[in-house]
PDB file of C-alpha atoms and ligand atoms in Angstrom:
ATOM      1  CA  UNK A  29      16.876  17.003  10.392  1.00  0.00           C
ATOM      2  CA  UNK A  30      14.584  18.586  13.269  1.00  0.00           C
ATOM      3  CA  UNK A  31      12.217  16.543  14.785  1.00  0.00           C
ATOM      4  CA  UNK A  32       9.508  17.618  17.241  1.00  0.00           C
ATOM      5  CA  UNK A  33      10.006  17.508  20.915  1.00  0.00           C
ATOM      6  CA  UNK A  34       6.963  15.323  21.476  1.00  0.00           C
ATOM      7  CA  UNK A  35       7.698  12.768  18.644  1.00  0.00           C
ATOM      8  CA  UNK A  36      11.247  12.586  20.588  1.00  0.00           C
ATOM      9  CA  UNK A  37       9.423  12.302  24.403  1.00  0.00           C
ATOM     10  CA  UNK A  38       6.622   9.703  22.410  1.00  0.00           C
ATOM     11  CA  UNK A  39       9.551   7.547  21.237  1.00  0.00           C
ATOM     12  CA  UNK A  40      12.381   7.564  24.414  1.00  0.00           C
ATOM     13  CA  UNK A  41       9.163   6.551  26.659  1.00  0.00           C
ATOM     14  CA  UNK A  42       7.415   3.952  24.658  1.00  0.00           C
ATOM     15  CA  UNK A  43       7.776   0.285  25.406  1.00  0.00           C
ATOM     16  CA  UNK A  44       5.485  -1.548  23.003  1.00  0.00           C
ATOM     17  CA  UNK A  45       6.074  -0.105  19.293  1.00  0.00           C
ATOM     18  CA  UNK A  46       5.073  -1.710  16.263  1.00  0.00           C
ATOM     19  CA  UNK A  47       7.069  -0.895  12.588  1.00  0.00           C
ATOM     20  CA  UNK A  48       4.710  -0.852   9.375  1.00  0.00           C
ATOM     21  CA  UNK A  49       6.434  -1.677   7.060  1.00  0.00           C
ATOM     22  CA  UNK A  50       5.941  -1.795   2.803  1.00  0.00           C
ATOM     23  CA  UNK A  51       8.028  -1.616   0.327  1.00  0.00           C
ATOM     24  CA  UNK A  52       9.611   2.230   0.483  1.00  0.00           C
ATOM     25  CA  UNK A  53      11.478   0.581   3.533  1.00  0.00           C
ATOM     26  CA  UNK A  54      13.515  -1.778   0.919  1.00  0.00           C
ATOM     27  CA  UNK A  55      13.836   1.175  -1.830  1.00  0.00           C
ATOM     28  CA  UNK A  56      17.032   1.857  -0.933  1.00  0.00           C
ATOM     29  CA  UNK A  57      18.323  -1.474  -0.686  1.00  0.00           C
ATOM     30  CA  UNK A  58      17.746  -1.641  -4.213  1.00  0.00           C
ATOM     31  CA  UNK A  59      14.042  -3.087  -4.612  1.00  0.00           C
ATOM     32  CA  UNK A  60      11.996  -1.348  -6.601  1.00  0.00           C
ATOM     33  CA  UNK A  61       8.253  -0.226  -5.526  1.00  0.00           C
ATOM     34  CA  UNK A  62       5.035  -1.165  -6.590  1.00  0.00           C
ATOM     35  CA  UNK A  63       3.170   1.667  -7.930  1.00  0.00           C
ATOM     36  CA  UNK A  64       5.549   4.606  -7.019  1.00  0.00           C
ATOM     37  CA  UNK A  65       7.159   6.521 -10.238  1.00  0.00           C
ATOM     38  CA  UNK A  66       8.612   4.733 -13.114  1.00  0.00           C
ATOM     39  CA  UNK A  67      10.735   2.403 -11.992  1.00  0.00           C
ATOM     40  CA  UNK A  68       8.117   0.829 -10.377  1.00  0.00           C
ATOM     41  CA  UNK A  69       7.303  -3.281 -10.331  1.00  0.00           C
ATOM     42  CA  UNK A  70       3.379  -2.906 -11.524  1.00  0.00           C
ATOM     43  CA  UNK A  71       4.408  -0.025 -14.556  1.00  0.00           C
ATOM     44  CA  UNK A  72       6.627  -2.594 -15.965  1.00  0.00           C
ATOM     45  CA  UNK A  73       4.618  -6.088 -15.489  1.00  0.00           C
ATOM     46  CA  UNK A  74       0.902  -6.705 -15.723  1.00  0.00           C
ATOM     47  CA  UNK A  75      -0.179  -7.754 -11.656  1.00  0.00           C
ATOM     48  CA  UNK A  76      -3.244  -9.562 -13.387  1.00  0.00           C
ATOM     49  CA  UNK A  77      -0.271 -12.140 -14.760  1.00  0.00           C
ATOM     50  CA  UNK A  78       2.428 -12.112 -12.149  1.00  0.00           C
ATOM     51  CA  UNK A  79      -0.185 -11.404  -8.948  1.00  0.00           C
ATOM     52  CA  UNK A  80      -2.989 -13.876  -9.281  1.00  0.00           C
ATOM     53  CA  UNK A  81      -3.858 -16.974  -8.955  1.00  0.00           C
ATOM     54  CA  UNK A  82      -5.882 -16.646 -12.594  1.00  0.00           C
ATOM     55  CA  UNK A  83      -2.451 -15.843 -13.884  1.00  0.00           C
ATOM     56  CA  UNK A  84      -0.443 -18.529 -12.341  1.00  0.00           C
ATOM     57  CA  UNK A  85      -2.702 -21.207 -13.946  1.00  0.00           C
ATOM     58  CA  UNK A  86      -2.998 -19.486 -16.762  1.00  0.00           C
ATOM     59  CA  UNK A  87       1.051 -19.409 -17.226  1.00  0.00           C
ATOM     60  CA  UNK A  88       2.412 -21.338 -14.172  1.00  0.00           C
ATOM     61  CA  UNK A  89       6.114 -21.134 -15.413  1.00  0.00           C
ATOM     62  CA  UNK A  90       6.078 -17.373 -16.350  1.00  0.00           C
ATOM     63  CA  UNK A  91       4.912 -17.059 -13.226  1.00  0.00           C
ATOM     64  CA  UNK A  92       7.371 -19.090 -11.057  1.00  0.00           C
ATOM     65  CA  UNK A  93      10.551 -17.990 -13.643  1.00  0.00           C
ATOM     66  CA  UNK A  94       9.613 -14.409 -12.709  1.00  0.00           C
ATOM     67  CA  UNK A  95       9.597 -14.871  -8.752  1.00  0.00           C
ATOM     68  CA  UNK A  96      12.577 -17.125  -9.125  1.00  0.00           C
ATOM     69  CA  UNK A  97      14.540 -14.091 -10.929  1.00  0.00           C
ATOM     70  CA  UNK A  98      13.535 -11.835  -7.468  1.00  0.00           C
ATOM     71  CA  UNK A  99      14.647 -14.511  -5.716  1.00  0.00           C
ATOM     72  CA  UNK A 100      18.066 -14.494  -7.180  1.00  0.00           C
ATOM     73  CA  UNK A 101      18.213 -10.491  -7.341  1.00  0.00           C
ATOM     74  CA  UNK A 102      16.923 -10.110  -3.747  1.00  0.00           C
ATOM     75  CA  UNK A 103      20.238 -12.217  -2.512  1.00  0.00           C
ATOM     76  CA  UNK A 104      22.358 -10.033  -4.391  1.00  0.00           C
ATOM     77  CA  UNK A 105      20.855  -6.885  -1.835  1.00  0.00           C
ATOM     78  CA  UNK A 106      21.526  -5.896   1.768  1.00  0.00           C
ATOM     79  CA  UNK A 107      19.082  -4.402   4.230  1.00  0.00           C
ATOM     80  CA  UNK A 108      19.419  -1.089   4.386  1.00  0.00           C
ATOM     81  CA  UNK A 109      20.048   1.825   7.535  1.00  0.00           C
ATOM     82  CA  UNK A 110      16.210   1.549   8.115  1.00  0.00           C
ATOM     83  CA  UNK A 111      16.272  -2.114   8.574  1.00  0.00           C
ATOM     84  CA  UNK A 112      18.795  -1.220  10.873  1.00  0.00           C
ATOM     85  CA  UNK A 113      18.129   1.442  13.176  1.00  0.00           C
ATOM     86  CA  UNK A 114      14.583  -1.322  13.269  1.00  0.00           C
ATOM     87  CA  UNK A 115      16.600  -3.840  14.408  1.00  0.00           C
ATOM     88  CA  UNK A 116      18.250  -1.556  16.985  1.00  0.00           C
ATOM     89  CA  UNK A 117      14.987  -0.507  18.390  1.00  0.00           C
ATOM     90  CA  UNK A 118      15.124  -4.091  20.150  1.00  0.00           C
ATOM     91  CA  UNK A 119      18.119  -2.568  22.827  1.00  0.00           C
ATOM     92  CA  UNK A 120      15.688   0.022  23.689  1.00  0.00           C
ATOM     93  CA  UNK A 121      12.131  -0.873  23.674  1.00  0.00           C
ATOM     94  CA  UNK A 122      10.931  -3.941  25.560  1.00  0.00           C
ATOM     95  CA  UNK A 123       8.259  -4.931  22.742  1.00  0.00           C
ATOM     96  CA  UNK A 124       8.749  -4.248  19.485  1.00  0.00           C
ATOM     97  CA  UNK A 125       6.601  -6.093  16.469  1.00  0.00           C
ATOM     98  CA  UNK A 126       7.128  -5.293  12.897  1.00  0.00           C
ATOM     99  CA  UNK A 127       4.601  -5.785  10.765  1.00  0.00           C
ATOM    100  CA  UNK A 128       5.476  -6.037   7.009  1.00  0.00           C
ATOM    101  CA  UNK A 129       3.845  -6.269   3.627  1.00  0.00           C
ATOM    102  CA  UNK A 130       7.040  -6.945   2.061  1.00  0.00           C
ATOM    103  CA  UNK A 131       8.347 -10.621   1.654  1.00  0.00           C
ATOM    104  CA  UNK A 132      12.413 -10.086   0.945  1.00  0.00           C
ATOM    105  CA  UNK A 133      13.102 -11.032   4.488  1.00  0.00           C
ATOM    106  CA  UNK A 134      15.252  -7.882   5.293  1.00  0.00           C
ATOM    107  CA  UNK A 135      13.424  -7.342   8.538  1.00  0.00           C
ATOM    108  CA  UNK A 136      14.575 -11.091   9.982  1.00  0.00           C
ATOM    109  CA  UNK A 137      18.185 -10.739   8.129  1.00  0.00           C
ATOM    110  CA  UNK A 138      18.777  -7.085  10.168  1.00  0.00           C
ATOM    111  CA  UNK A 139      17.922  -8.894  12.894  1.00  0.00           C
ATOM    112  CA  UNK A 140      14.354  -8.521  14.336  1.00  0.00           C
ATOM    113  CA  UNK A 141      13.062 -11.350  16.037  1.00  0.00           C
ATOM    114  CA  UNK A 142       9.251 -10.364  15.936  1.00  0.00           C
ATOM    115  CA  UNK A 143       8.439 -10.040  12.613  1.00  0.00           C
ATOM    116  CA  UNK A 144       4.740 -10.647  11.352  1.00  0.00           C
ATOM    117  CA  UNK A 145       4.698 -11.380   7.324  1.00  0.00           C
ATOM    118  CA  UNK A 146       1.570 -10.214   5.908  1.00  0.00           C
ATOM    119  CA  UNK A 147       1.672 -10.806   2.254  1.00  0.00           C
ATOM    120  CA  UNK A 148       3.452 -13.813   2.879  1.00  0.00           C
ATOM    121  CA  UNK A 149       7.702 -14.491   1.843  1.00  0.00           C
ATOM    122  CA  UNK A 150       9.879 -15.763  -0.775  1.00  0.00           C
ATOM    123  CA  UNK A 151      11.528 -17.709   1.513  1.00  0.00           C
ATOM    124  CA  UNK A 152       8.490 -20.549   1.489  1.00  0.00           C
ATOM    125  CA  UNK A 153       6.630 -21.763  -1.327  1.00  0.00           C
ATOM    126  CA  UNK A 154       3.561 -23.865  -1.153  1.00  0.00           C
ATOM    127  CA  UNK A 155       1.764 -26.432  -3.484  1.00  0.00           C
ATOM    128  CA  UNK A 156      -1.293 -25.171  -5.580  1.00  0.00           C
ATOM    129  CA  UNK A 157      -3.607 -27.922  -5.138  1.00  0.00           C
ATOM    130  CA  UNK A 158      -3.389 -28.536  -1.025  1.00  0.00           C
ATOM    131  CA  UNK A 159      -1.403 -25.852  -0.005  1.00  0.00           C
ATOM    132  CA  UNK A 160       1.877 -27.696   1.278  1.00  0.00           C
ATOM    133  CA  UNK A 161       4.736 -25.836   2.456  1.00  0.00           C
ATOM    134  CA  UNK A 162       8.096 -25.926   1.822  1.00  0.00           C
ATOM    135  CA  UNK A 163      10.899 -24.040   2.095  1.00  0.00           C
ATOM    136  CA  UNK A 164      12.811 -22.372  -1.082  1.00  0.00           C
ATOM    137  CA  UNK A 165      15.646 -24.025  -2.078  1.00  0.00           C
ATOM    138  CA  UNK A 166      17.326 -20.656  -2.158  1.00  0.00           C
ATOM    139  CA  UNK A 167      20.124 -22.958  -3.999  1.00  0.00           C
ATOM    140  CA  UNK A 168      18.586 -23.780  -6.287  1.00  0.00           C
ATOM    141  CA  UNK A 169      20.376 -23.088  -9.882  1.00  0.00           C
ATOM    142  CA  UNK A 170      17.216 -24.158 -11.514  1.00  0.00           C
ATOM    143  CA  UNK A 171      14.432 -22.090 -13.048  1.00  0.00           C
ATOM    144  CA  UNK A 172      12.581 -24.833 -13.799  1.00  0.00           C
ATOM    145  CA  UNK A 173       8.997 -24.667 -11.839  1.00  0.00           C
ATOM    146  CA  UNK A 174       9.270 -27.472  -9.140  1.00  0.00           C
ATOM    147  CA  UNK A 175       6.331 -29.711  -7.802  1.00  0.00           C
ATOM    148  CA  UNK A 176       5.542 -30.545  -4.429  1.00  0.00           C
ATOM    149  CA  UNK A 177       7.098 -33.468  -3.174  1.00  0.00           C
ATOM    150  CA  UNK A 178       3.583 -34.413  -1.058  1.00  0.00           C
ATOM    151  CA  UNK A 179       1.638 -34.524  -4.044  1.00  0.00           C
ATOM    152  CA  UNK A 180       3.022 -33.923  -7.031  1.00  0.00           C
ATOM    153  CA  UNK A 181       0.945 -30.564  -7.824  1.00  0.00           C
ATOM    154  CA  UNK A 182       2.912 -27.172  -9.104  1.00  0.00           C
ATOM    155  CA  UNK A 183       4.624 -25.475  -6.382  1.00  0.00           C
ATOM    156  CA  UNK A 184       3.830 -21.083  -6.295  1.00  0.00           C
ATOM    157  CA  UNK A 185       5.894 -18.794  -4.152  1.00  0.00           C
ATOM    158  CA  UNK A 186       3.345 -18.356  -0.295  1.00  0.00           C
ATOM    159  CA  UNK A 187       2.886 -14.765  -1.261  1.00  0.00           C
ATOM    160  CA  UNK A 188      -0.560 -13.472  -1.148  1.00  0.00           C
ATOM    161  CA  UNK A 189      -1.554 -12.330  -4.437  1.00  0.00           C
ATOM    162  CA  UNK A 190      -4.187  -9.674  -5.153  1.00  0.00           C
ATOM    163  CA  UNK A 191      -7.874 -11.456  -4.377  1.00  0.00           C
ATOM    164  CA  UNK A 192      -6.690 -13.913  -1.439  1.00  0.00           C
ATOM    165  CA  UNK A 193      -6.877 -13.885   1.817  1.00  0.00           C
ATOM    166  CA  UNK A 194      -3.941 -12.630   4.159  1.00  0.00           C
ATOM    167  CA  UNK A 195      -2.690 -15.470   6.822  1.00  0.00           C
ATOM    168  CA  UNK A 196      -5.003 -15.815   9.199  1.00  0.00           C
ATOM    169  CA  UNK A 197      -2.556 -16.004  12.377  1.00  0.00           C
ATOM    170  CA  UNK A 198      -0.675 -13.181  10.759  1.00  0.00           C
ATOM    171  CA  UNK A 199      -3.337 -10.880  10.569  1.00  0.00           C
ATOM    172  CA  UNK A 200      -4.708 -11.878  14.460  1.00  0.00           C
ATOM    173  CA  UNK A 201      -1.268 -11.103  15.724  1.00  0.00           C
ATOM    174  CA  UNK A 202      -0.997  -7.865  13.838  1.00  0.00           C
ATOM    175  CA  UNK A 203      -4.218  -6.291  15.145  1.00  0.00           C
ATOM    176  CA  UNK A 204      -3.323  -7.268  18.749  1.00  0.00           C
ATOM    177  CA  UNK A 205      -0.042  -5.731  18.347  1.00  0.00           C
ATOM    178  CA  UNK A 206      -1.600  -2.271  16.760  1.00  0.00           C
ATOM    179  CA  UNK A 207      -4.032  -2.434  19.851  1.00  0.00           C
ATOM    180  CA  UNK A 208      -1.707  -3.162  22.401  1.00  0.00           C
ATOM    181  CA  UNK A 209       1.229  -0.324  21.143  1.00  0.00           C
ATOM    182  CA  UNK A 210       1.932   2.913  22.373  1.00  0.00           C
ATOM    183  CA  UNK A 211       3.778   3.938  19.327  1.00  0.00           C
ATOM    184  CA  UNK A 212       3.113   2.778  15.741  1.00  0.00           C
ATOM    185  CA  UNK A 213       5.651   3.903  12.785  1.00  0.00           C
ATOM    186  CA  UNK A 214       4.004   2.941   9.179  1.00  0.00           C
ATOM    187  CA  UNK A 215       7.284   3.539   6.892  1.00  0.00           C
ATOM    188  CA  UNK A 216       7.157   3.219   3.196  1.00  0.00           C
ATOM    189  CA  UNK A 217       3.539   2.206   2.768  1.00  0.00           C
ATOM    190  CA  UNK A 218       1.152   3.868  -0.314  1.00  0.00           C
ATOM    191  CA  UNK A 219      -1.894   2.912   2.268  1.00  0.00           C
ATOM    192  CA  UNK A 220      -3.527   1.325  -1.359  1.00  0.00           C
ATOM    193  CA  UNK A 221      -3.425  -2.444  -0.230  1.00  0.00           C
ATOM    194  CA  UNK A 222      -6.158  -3.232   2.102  1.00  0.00           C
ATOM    195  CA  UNK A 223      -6.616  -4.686   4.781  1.00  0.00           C
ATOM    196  CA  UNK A 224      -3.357  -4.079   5.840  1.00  0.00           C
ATOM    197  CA  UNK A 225      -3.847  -0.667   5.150  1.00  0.00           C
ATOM    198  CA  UNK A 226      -6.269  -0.536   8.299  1.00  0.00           C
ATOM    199  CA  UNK A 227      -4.028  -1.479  10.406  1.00  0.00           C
ATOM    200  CA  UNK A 228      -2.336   2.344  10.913  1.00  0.00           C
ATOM    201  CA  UNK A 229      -6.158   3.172  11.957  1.00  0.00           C
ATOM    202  CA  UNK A 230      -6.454   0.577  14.346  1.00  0.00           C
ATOM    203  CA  UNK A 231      -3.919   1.626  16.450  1.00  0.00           C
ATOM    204  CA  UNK A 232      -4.500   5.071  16.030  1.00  0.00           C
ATOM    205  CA  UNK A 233      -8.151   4.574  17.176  1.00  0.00           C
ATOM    206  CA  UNK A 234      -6.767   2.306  19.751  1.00  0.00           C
ATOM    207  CA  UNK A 235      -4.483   5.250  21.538  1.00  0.00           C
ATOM    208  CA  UNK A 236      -1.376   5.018  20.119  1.00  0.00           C
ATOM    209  CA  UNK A 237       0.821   7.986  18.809  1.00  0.00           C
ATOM    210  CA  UNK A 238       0.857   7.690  14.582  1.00  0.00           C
ATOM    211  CA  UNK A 239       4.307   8.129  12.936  1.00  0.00           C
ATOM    212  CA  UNK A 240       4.860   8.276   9.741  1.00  0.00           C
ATOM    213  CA  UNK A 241       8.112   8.238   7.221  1.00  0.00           C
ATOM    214  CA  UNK A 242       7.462   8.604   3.749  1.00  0.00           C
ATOM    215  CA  UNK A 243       9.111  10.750   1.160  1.00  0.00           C
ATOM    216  CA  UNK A 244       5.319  11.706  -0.745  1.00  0.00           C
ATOM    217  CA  UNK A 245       2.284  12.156   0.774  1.00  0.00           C
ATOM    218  CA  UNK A 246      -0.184   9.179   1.344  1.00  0.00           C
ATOM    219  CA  UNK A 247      -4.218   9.221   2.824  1.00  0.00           C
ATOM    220  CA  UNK A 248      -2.310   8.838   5.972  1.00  0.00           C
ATOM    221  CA  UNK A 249      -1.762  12.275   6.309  1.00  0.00           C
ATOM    222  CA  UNK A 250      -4.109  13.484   8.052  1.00  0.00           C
ATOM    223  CA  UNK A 251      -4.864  11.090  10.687  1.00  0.00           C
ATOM    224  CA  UNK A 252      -0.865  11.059  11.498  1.00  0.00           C
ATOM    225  CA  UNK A 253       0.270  12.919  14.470  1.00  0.00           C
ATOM    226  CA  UNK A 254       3.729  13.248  12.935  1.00  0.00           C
ATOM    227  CA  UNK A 255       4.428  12.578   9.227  1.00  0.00           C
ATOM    228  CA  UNK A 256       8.095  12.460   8.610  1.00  0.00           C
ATOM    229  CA  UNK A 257       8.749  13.360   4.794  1.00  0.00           C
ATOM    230  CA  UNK A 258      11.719  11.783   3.098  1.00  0.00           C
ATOM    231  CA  UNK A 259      13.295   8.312   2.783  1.00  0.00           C
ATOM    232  CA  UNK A 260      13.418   6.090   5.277  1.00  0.00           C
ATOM    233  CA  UNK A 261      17.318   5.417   5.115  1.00  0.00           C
ATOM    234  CA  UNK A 262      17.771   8.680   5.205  1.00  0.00           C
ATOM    235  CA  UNK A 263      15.018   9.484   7.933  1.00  0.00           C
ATOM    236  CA  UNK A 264      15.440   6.750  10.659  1.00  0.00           C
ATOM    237  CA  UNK A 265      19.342   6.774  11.207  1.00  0.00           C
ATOM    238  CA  UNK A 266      18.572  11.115  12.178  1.00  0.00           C
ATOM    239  CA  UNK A 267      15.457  10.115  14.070  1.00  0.00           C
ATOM    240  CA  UNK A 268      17.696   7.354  16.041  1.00  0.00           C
ATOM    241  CA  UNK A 269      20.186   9.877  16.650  1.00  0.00           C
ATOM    242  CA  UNK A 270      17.741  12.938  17.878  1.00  0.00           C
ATOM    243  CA  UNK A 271      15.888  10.136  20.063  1.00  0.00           C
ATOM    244  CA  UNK A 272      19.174   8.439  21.611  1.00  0.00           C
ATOM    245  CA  UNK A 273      22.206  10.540  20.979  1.00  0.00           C
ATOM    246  CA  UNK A 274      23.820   8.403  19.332  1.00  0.00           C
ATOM    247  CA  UNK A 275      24.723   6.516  15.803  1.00  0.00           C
ATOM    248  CA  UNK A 276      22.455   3.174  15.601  1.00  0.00           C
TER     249      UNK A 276
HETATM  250  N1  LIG B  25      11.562   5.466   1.952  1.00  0.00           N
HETATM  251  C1  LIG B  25      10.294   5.489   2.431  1.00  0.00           C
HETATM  252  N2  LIG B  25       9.224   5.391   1.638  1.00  0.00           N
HETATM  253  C2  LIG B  25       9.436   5.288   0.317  1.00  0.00           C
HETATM  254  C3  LIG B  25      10.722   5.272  -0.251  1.00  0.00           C
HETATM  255  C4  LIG B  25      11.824   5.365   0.634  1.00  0.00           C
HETATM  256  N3  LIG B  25      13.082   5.335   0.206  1.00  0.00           N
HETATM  257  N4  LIG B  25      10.593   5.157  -1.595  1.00  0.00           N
HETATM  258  C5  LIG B  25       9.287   5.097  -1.854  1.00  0.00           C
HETATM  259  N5  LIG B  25       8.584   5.176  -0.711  1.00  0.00           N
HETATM  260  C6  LIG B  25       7.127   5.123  -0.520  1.00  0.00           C
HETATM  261  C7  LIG B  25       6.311   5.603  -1.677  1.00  0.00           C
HETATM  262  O1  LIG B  25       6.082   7.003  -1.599  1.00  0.00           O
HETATM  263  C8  LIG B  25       5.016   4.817  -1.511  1.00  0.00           C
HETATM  264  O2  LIG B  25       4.111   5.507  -0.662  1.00  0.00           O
HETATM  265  O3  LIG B  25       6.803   3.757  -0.363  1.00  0.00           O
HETATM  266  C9  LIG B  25       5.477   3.536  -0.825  1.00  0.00           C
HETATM  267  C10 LIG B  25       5.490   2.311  -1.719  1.00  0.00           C
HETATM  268  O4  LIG B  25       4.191   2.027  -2.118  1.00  0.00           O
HETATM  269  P1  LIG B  25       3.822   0.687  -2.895  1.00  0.00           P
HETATM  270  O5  LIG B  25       4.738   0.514  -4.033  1.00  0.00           O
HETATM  271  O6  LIG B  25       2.372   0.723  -3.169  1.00  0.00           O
HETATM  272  O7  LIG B  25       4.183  -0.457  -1.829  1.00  0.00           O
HETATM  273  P2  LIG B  25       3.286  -1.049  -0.659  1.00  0.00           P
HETATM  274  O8  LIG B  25       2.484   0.008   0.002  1.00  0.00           O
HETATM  275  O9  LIG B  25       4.192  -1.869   0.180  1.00  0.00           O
HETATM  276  O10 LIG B  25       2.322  -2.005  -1.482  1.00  0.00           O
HETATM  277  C11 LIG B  25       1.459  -2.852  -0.784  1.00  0.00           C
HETATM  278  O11 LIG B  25       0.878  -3.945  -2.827  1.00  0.00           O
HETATM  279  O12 LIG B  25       1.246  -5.034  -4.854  1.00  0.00           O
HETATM  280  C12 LIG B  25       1.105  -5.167  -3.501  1.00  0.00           C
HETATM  281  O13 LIG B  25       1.717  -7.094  -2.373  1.00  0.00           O
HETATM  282  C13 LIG B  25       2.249  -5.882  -2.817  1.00  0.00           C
HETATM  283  O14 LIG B  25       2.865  -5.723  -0.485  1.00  0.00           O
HETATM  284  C14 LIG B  25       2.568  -4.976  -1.646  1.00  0.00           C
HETATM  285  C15 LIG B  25       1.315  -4.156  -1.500  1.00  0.00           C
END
């Protein structure tokens, strides 16, 4: 792959980067997107059931069976050469922050230590009535929905589900980090989900140079100063190797 001279000058200078990440990052591990082609999660099950909190008291145990089979699928998969080259960014920049919509945990297993969780993880759950936390027995053998052992009310996956709020601390920390970077890199994101969706325009506005990987085009186009077409396993590892001259 070519890349541009600047995007290459942008990236071996900048200290404070921030990686955007959705769910084209974990395509090629093997997780399937939301709303991109076919295979997609939302073509094949109804959000209004599985991404609610209408449809997790409407059905609580559909609900938690149907996170409980990602959970089991998800530790079948690796992260994959994005994740990596991600992770590898660490040896060269002395800030970098990902910021994620996903919640598989492939950002943490690669190896980042700065990882902000926007829509929440699979690795917690939390109680529907008071919002305990606890952490997933990942296990478990056990579909059966659990309750919370402070008081007794259903336990949900802590993902945010369409209509809630995101995590207050996780959404502070991610707008300081877009404001504060020189280089942002949104990879694998259909800029649909708002408000992390604004986030690419924050730092933008805020100065910093707009990368973006994605194999089809998004509304982030145009406000990009480099859009990188093609899929993110396949694009990081050559932009790694243009930027440092080496294999990740
Ligand atoms: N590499 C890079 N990008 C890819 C790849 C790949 N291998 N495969 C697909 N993509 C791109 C698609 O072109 C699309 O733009 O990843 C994007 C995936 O879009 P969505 O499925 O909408 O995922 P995301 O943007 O993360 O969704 C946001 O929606 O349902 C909610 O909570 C869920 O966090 C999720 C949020």
């Amino acid at each position: 792959m070519k890349f541009e001279s600047t995007l290459i000058e942008q990236l071996r200078q900048a200290q404070r980067i921030v990686f955007f990440t959705g769910a084209g990052v974990s395509q090629e591990s093997g997780i399937p997107t939301f709303r991109d082609g076919p295979s997609s999660i939302w073509q094949h099950f109804d959000p209004e059931i599985y991404a609610t909190v209408l449809g997790f008291d409407n059905n609580p145990s559909k609900v938690w069976e149907w996170y409980w089979d990602r959970r089991q699928a998800f530790k079948a998969l690796e992260p994959n050469a994005a994740h990596h080259v991600i992770a590898a960014w660490q040896e060269k920049a002395e800030n970098v922050t990902v910021i994620t919509q996903n919640i598989d945990g492939f950002h943490q297993r690669a190896g980042n230590q700065s990882v902000i969780e926007l829509h929440g993880s699979l690795a917690m759950d939390k109680c529907r009535v008071h919002g305990h936390y606890s952490k997933h027995d990942v296990n478990s053998t056990s579909r059966t929905q659990p309750s919370c052992a402070e008081c007794g009310s259903l336990l949900r996956p802590d993902v945010v589900w369409f209509g809630e709020a995101l995590p207050d601390e996780a959404y502070d920390q991610a707008e300081i980090a877009c404001f504060n970077c020189e280089v942002f890199i949104c990879i694998g994101c259909s800029m649909d989900v708002y408000p992390a969706a604004d986030l690419p325009y924050n730092a933008s506005a805020s100065g910093a140079y707009l990368i973006q990987v994605n194999p089809n085009p998004t509304d982030l186009d145009e406000m990009a100063d480099c859009n990188l077409q093609g899929n993110a396993g396949v694009v990081m590892p050559a932009l790694w190797q243009a930027v440092w001259g080496n294999t990740y």
